[in-house]
């Protein structure tokens, strides 16, 4: 490539060595991320690294402009466009080997047909880099990733995660002072920071000695006092030091005003050069020469002289052989801000006119930006829609959504031609994993008076589809009924088929299986008659699910396997749904191996086609983690979660998958309650499953640690949140949540004082009442599954145990029977961890009666817990010991036991019985040994159960 302009680097020797070492020797690979404030020296450091790259082929790409205003993969388009300009035959070879590269090569992209498959494009980039690496060493540089589009961030994540192919070094830079908590790059940085193969280099302030070298290197001497002042004001920032020094030499610019300081260098140019720089600033930080020439409108000789002057004064720098770029983004921003409003508007208008006359000078996104800034709403609208379509074709649904939403904002609520645009935006939102945004867009359009009856029906159908993938409670029966009433004989067949499919789903969700079958069959007949492939797949999934609901899961599996096997087109949401439903059928049948394989296949296929962020792609991975947890393959569960954390998925998607792994981390004792809550709480509103899984795991940890007061706070907050989220009085998840909470209350009761016992038992009774109402006489929920029945039995058994621990009249035989039933249900469900925990409880009540069977039950539970790596459970099981059936307490020990039951300390017992505290302590130790217990509270609980405190 053309030589990169090298900005002289002062200092930074250690950082250059770190970057160079991390990138490896020539022929090796490596990945480095360089961060630092604006002007701190990132570009100069990259220039030094490139200069030292030896024989490496340099591939350079930049992220330009504000987030959301560019096309997907912009720096990679620059990389392959530049390579194509220099080595066209090489690019042709790469494209022949990796056809997915076509959208990134402008010469070829214009003639491409159909939408790009994101996974093909991503794999093509990786494959092409590997091919280049085999031809010779390569250094790929991507600068300013704080401006990267979402697709670029995801592609960088993949490259960082895999590591550069052999012979390829990866180097990226970003401006750290731009990245706030809600910045789009923040989530990616959190992912990248956990990658072991990525080296992060953060550039801090330069030492004062290095800043002095910068100030003194440009010729004219400055007085020592001025040098000291510049060094002080620059605060270690190389760019600021240069500008402060230049201003001091020229006597222009107020060092206290950053904007005037930056403009001081521009003020040194003559009028013609200043005019060209202003035009360049409006075009953008990167300025194609051909576009600048058209917009500036000056004679070629004048333009050449102006550009030479701007380069000599370090305002602009050559940008390869295509044009120019501002020496620093801050300088471009300062020049733009200094323009008069009318002057800025005219230049944007001239830029838009030039792009209209010759589209090869820029992109539709560029045209939309200039048209909008010039006040030409119609042109901006048209260009934004085209930019969205282009982003969609390149496999960038998130970028497409941003452009479509810009267009919708320009459209305004009073225009009548936004129906198709709204549907396109909703489709992009669904494809990028934002169904709630899709619902909001559709509702906003629906709220206007412009939709025709057919358009209104389509909007209602879209809401019914997208809302089913959210946590929002929507009356889809009413929506679909209203929509179908709007259709007449002239209604498009695809619209009618889609609405019937949504109607069948709504009926299925409310338990009207027979009617749902009729509606789905009607829709399928129309889809077959009119050869609507996607609708046929969608309906086949619905019919398969209905077969399962009707009690024929094997028919459901047969239908779904047929759908997946027969699919021939590029997979879309319909096929992903079919695969997801198939895995779900296996899961509900307890066929965990098949379910895990099915969910993983769904997730892999979603990522392959660029839909990894879609609801089905994310949900499949989260359910794969859940399945691996429940079947006892905890190492796989953690591996899948960790893989997802470094996959470039949006933060909300990662949170959903991490929440599924929360049970494993809690059960292994490798996560605190605060860690689980802080990581999940911001996302509870996005996905109720995040709340259920991470929230219940968190309060399980709190209960295990004995912090039952905070456990109750988290439990009550979680239950209240879920009821509000789903808009119901009760939620089925409360059964599991209640069982866990009451279990910990029962344990706390065993060592509590009399006053504390009353309080804890009141909480256990309150939760028990709520749990009993879930599937009680007044319940509206469908009958419980095997899982629901197991947890309901567990909740009842935990409540009996709590009352027993509190000294209530609970027959020991009743308690044993209750826990045997729980164990049997979890054996049938084949859930190793919860089976082991249930056996732990059974062993406790058996041991309290001195039953020898307790030892056998403990051994079974311990073996399972040890295999899972559930160390806290193993430790708890070590304390379960069957006590002798005959206690053999002496009269004095009986007296001490009675005082223990009153909550007396050893000193208080001694004073009451006129014995020493030490003697009282000996009696207490003897009592614990004879009763076979480990604590004073447990001794009291056992004594109450066996009637040792009666009379």
Coordinates of N, CA and C in Angstrom, one line a residue, residues 472-551:
X472 N -43.5 -8.8 27.2 CA -44.7 -8.0 27.4 C -45.9 -8.8 27.2
X473 N -46.9 -8.6 28.0 CA -48.2 -9.3 27.9 C -49.1 -8.6 26.9
X474 N -49.4 -9.2 25.8 CA -50.2 -8.6 24.8 C -51.3 -9.6 24.5
X475 N -52.5 -9.1 24.3 CA -53.7 -9.9 24.0 C -53.7 -10.2 22.5
X476 N -52.9 -11.2 22.1 CA -52.8 -11.6 20.7 C -54.0 -12.1 20.1
X477 N -54.9 -12.7 20.9 CA -56.2 -13.2 20.4 C -57.0 -12.0 19.9
X478 N -57.0 -10.9 20.7 CA -57.8 -9.7 20.3 C -57.1 -9.1 19.1
X479 N -55.8 -9.0 19.1 CA -55.1 -8.4 17.9 C -55.4 -9.1 16.6
X480 N -55.2 -10.4 16.7 CA -55.4 -11.2 15.4 C -56.9 -11.2 15.0
X481 N -57.8 -11.2 16.0 CA -59.2 -11.2 15.6 C -59.5 -9.9 14.9
X482 N -59.0 -8.8 15.5 CA -59.3 -7.5 14.8 C -58.7 -7.4 13.4
X483 N -57.4 -7.9 13.3 CA -56.8 -7.9 12.0 C -57.5 -8.7 10.9
X484 N -57.9 -9.9 11.3 CA -58.6 -10.8 10.3 C -60.0 -10.1 9.9
X485 N -60.6 -9.4 10.8 CA -61.8 -8.7 10.4 C -61.6 -7.6 9.4
X486 N -60.4 -7.1 9.3 CA -60.1 -6.0 8.4 C -59.8 -6.5 7.0
X487 N -59.7 -7.8 6.8 CA -59.3 -8.4 5.5 C -60.6 -8.6 4.7
X488 N -60.5 -8.3 3.4 CA -61.6 -8.6 2.5 C -61.1 -9.6 1.4
X489 N -61.9 -9.8 0.4 CA -61.6 -10.8 -0.6 C -60.3 -10.4 -1.4
X490 N -60.0 -9.1 -1.4 CA -58.9 -8.6 -2.2 C -57.6 -8.6 -1.4
X491 N -57.6 -9.1 -0.1 CA -56.5 -9.0 0.7 C -55.4 -9.9 0.1
X492 N -54.1 -9.5 0.2 CA -53.0 -10.3 -0.3 C -53.0 -11.7 0.5
X493 N -52.7 -12.7 -0.3 CA -52.7 -14.1 0.3 C -51.6 -14.1 1.4
X494 N -50.4 -13.6 1.2 CA -49.3 -13.7 2.2 C -49.8 -13.1 3.5
X495 N -50.5 -11.9 3.4 CA -51.0 -11.3 4.6 C -51.9 -12.1 5.3
X496 N -52.9 -12.7 4.6 CA -53.9 -13.6 5.3 C -53.2 -14.8 5.9
X497 N -52.3 -15.4 5.2 CA -51.6 -16.6 5.8 C -50.8 -16.2 7.0
X498 N -50.1 -15.1 7.0 CA -49.4 -14.7 8.1 C -50.2 -14.4 9.3
X499 N -51.4 -13.8 9.1 CA -52.3 -13.5 10.2 C -52.9 -14.8 10.8
X500 N -53.2 -15.7 9.9 CA -53.8 -17.0 10.4 C -52.7 -17.7 11.3
X501 N -51.5 -17.6 10.9 CA -50.4 -18.3 11.6 C -50.3 -17.6 13.0
X502 N -50.4 -16.3 13.0 CA -50.3 -15.6 14.3 C -51.6 -15.9 15.2
X503 N -52.7 -16.1 14.5 CA -53.9 -16.5 15.3 C -53.8 -17.9 15.9
X504 N -53.2 -18.8 15.1 CA -53.1 -20.1 15.6 C -52.1 -20.1 16.8
X505 N -51.1 -19.3 16.8 CA -50.2 -19.2 17.9 C -50.9 -18.7 19.1
X506 N -51.7 -17.7 18.9 CA -52.4 -17.1 20.1 C -53.4 -18.1 20.7
X507 N -54.1 -18.8 19.9 CA -55.0 -19.9 20.4 C -54.2 -21.0 21.1
X508 N -53.1 -21.4 20.6 CA -52.3 -22.4 21.2 C -51.8 -21.9 22.6
X509 N -51.4 -20.6 22.6 CA -50.9 -20.1 23.9 C -51.9 -20.0 25.0
X510 N -53.2 -20.0 24.6 CA -54.3 -19.9 25.6 C -54.9 -21.2 25.8
X511 N -54.4 -22.3 25.2 CA -54.9 -23.6 25.5 C -56.0 -24.1 24.6
X512 N -56.4 -23.3 23.6 CA -57.4 -23.7 22.6 C -56.8 -24.5 21.5
X513 N -56.4 -25.7 21.8 CA -55.6 -26.5 20.9 C -56.4 -26.9 19.6
X514 N -57.7 -27.3 19.8 CA -58.5 -27.8 18.7 C -58.7 -26.7 17.7
X515 N -59.1 -25.5 18.2 CA -59.3 -24.4 17.3 C -58.0 -23.9 16.6
X516 N -56.9 -24.0 17.4 CA -55.6 -23.6 16.8 C -55.3 -24.5 15.6
X517 N -55.6 -25.8 15.8 CA -55.3 -26.8 14.7 C -56.1 -26.4 13.4
X518 N -57.4 -26.1 13.6 CA -58.2 -25.7 12.5 C -57.6 -24.5 11.7
X519 N -57.3 -23.5 12.5 CA -56.7 -22.3 11.9 C -55.4 -22.5 11.2
X520 N -54.5 -23.3 11.8 CA -53.2 -23.6 11.3 C -53.4 -24.4 10.0
X521 N -54.3 -25.4 10.0 CA -54.5 -26.2 8.8 C -55.0 -25.3 7.6
X522 N -55.9 -24.4 7.9 CA -56.4 -23.5 6.9 C -55.3 -22.6 6.3
X523 N -54.4 -22.1 7.2 CA -53.3 -21.3 6.7 C -52.3 -22.2 5.9
X524 N -52.1 -23.4 6.3 CA -51.2 -24.3 5.6 C -51.7 -24.6 4.2
X525 N -52.9 -24.8 4.1 CA -53.5 -25.1 2.8 C -53.3 -23.9 1.8
X526 N -53.5 -22.7 2.3 CA -53.2 -21.5 1.5 C -51.7 -21.4 1.1
X527 N -50.9 -21.7 2.1 CA -49.4 -21.5 1.9 C -49.0 -22.5 0.8
X528 N -49.5 -23.7 0.9 CA -49.1 -24.8 -0.1 C -49.6 -24.4 -1.5
X529 N -50.9 -23.9 -1.5 CA -51.5 -23.6 -2.8 C -50.7 -22.5 -3.5
X530 N -50.2 -21.5 -2.7 CA -49.5 -20.3 -3.3 C -48.0 -20.4 -3.2
X531 N -47.5 -21.6 -2.8 CA -46.1 -21.8 -2.8 C -45.3 -20.8 -1.9
X532 N -45.8 -20.6 -0.7 CA -45.2 -19.6 0.2 C -44.3 -20.4 1.1
X533 N -43.0 -20.6 0.7 CA -42.1 -21.5 1.4 C -41.9 -21.1 2.9
X534 N -41.6 -19.8 3.1 CA -41.3 -19.4 4.5 C -42.5 -19.6 5.4
X535 N -43.7 -19.3 4.9 CA -44.9 -19.4 5.6 C -45.2 -20.9 5.9
X536 N -44.9 -21.8 5.0 CA -45.1 -23.2 5.2 C -44.2 -23.7 6.3
X537 N -43.0 -23.2 6.4 CA -42.1 -23.6 7.5 C -42.6 -23.1 8.8
X538 N -43.0 -21.8 8.8 CA -43.6 -21.2 10.0 C -44.8 -22.0 10.5
X539 N -45.7 -22.4 9.6 CA -46.9 -23.1 10.0 C -46.6 -24.5 10.4
X540 N -45.6 -25.1 9.8 CA -45.2 -26.5 10.1 C -44.7 -26.5 11.6
X541 N -44.0 -25.5 12.0 CA -43.5 -25.4 13.4 C -44.7 -25.3 14.3
X542 N -45.7 -24.5 14.0 CA -46.9 -24.3 14.8 C -47.6 -25.6 14.9
X543 N -47.8 -26.3 13.8 CA -48.5 -27.6 13.8 C -47.8 -28.6 14.6
X544 N -46.5 -28.6 14.5 CA -45.7 -29.6 15.3 C -45.8 -29.3 16.8
X545 N -45.8 -28.1 17.1 CA -46.0 -27.7 18.6 C -47.3 -28.1 19.0
X546 N -48.3 -28.0 18.2 CA -49.7 -28.3 18.5 C -49.8 -29.9 18.7
X547 N -49.1 -30.6 17.9 CA -49.1 -32.1 18.1 C -48.5 -32.4 19.4
X548 N -47.5 -31.7 19.9 CA -46.9 -32.0 21.2 C -48.0 -31.7 22.3
X549 N -48.6 -30.5 22.2 CA -49.6 -30.1 23.2 C -50.7 -31.1 23.2
X550 N -51.1 -31.7 22.1 CA -52.2 -32.6 22.0 C -51.8 -34.0 22.5
X551 N -50.5 -34.2 22.9 CA -50.1 -35.4 23.5 C -49.4 -36.4 22.5

